[in-house]
């Protein structure tokens, strides 16, 4: 992945590599091909690809003329929060499964695991507050509104599928990744998808 | 909203990046304003007018005036 490809194509390649690595290692662990801690460690390590992915995204944003100091800070905050989330989630899930701690400890574990997600939401809030470029800020606001609508539609539809026994119950924390997918959908619907 | 940003920029031989740096906005913002995809806020419109040393109405065309001309 060098200068042969454009910055945008390069970032898509890194996105593909990250998705293949994350889902691939996750599948290897879940199916028992690489069981136990080696499987968990490999899955966690795949998230390190977020670092080159975000760097490639920043290069693509700079090439498209839509980079900003606030966006760079947001990218860094999101990478730190995501890596913290993976580590804390796996450690928390492992502790809850193998140590069978009492209820108060499990409450603390749940809060600790949720903290990186709150870091991500804070990063988004700070981006909206600190982005001084009004056009970029408008795009972000549009994306968040579309993402929220996407989440509301998906959650309502899925909820009724579940009520009518057509779909299994899902964990509520999945709203955050679904909302993040909505951000991507929002970009597709914008008049100027180059950023 | 129609505007003469591209013409005024070309008169000064400025690239979109040059104008973006002078206005302290992203190049994509300049592009979006020039191509009519985005109407700037009043403060940004004033900054653009001050940069080119022209009244706002010399740079941006009122949409209502433009449509009344068409009638």
Coordinates of N, CA and C in Angstrom, one line a residue, chain B residues 8-54:
Chain B
X8 N -13.6 35.9 -9.1 CA -12.8 36.8 -8.3 C -11.5 36.1 -7.9
X9 N -11.6 34.8 -7.6 CA -10.4 34.0 -7.3 C -9.4 33.9 -8.5
X10 N -10.0 33.7 -9.6 CA -9.2 33.6 -10.9 C -8.5 34.9 -11.2
X11 N -9.2 36.0 -11.0 CA -8.6 37.3 -11.2 C -7.4 37.6 -10.4
X12 N -7.3 37.0 -9.2 CA -6.2 37.1 -8.4 C -5.2 36.0 -8.5
X13 N -5.5 35.0 -9.4 CA -4.7 33.9 -9.6 C -4.5 33.0 -8.4
X14 N -5.6 32.9 -7.6 CA -5.5 32.1 -6.4 C -6.1 30.7 -6.7
X15 N -5.5 29.7 -6.1 CA -6.1 28.4 -6.1 C -7.2 28.3 -5.0
X16 N -8.0 27.3 -5.0 CA -9.0 27.1 -3.9 C -8.3 27.0 -2.6
X17 N -7.1 26.3 -2.6 CA -6.3 26.2 -1.4 C -5.8 27.5 -0.9
X18 N -5.4 28.4 -1.8 CA -5.0 29.8 -1.4 C -6.1 30.5 -0.7
X19 N -7.3 30.5 -1.4 CA -8.4 31.2 -0.8 C -8.8 30.6 0.6
X20 N -8.8 29.2 0.6 CA -9.1 28.5 1.9 C -8.2 29.0 3.0
X21 N -6.9 29.1 2.7 CA -6.0 29.5 3.8 C -6.2 30.9 4.2
X22 N -6.6 31.8 3.2 CA -6.9 33.2 3.6 C -8.1 33.3 4.4
X23 N -9.1 32.5 4.2 CA -10.4 32.5 4.9 C -10.3 31.7 6.2
X24 N -9.2 30.9 6.3 CA -9.1 29.9 7.4 C -10.2 28.9 7.5
X25 N -10.5 28.4 6.3 CA -11.5 27.3 6.2 C -10.8 26.2 5.3
X26 N -11.5 25.0 5.2 CA -11.0 23.9 4.4 C -11.2 24.2 2.9
X27 N -10.3 23.6 2.1 CA -10.5 23.7 0.6 C -11.8 23.2 0.2
X28 N -12.3 22.2 0.9 CA -13.6 21.6 0.5 C -14.7 22.6 0.7
X29 N -14.6 23.5 1.8 CA -15.6 24.6 2.0 C -15.6 25.5 0.8
X30 N -14.4 26.0 0.4 CA -14.4 26.9 -0.7 C -15.0 26.2 -2.0
X31 N -14.7 25.0 -2.2 CA -15.2 24.3 -3.3 C -16.8 24.2 -3.2
X32 N -17.3 23.9 -2.0 CA -18.7 23.7 -1.9 C -19.4 25.1 -2.1
X33 N -18.8 26.2 -1.6 CA -19.4 27.5 -1.8 C -19.4 27.9 -3.3
X34 N -18.2 27.7 -3.9 CA -18.1 28.0 -5.3 C -19.1 27.3 -6.2
X35 N -19.3 26.0 -5.9 CA -20.2 25.2 -6.8 C -21.6 25.3 -6.4
X36 N -21.9 26.1 -5.3 CA -23.3 26.3 -4.9 C -23.9 25.2 -4.1
X37 N -23.0 24.3 -3.6 CA -23.5 23.2 -2.8 C -23.8 23.7 -1.4
X38 N -23.1 24.8 -1.0 CA -23.3 25.3 0.4 C -23.3 26.8 0.4
X39 N -24.3 27.3 1.1 CA -24.4 28.8 1.2 C -23.7 29.2 2.5
X40 N -22.7 30.1 2.5 CA -22.0 30.4 3.7 C -22.9 31.2 4.7
X41 N -22.5 31.1 6.0 CA -23.1 31.9 7.0 C -22.9 33.4 6.7
X42 N -23.6 34.2 7.4 CA -23.4 35.7 7.2 C -22.0 36.1 7.6
X43 N -21.5 35.6 8.8 CA -20.1 36.0 9.1 C -19.1 35.6 8.1
X44 N -19.2 34.4 7.5 CA -18.2 33.9 6.5 C -18.4 34.7 5.2
X45 N -19.6 35.0 4.9 CA -19.9 35.8 3.7 C -19.2 37.2 3.8
X46 N -19.3 37.8 5.0 CA -18.7 39.1 5.3 C -17.2 39.0 5.2
X47 N -16.6 37.8 5.7 CA -15.2 37.6 5.6 C -14.7 37.5 4.2
X48 N -15.5 36.8 3.4 CA -15.2 36.7 1.9 C -15.3 38.1 1.3
X49 N -16.3 38.9 1.6 CA -16.5 40.2 1.0 C -15.3 41.1 1.4
X50 N -14.9 41.0 2.7 CA -13.8 41.9 3.2 C -12.5 41.5 2.5
X51 N -12.3 40.2 2.3 CA -11.1 39.7 1.7 C -11.0 40.2 0.2
X52 N -12.1 40.2 -0.5 CA -12.1 40.8 -1.9 C -12.3 42.3 -1.9
X53 N -12.5 42.9 -0.8 CA -12.8 44.3 -0.7 C -14.0 44.7 -1.6
X54 N -15.0 44.0 -1.4 CA -16.3 44.2 -2.2 C -17.5 44.1 -1.3

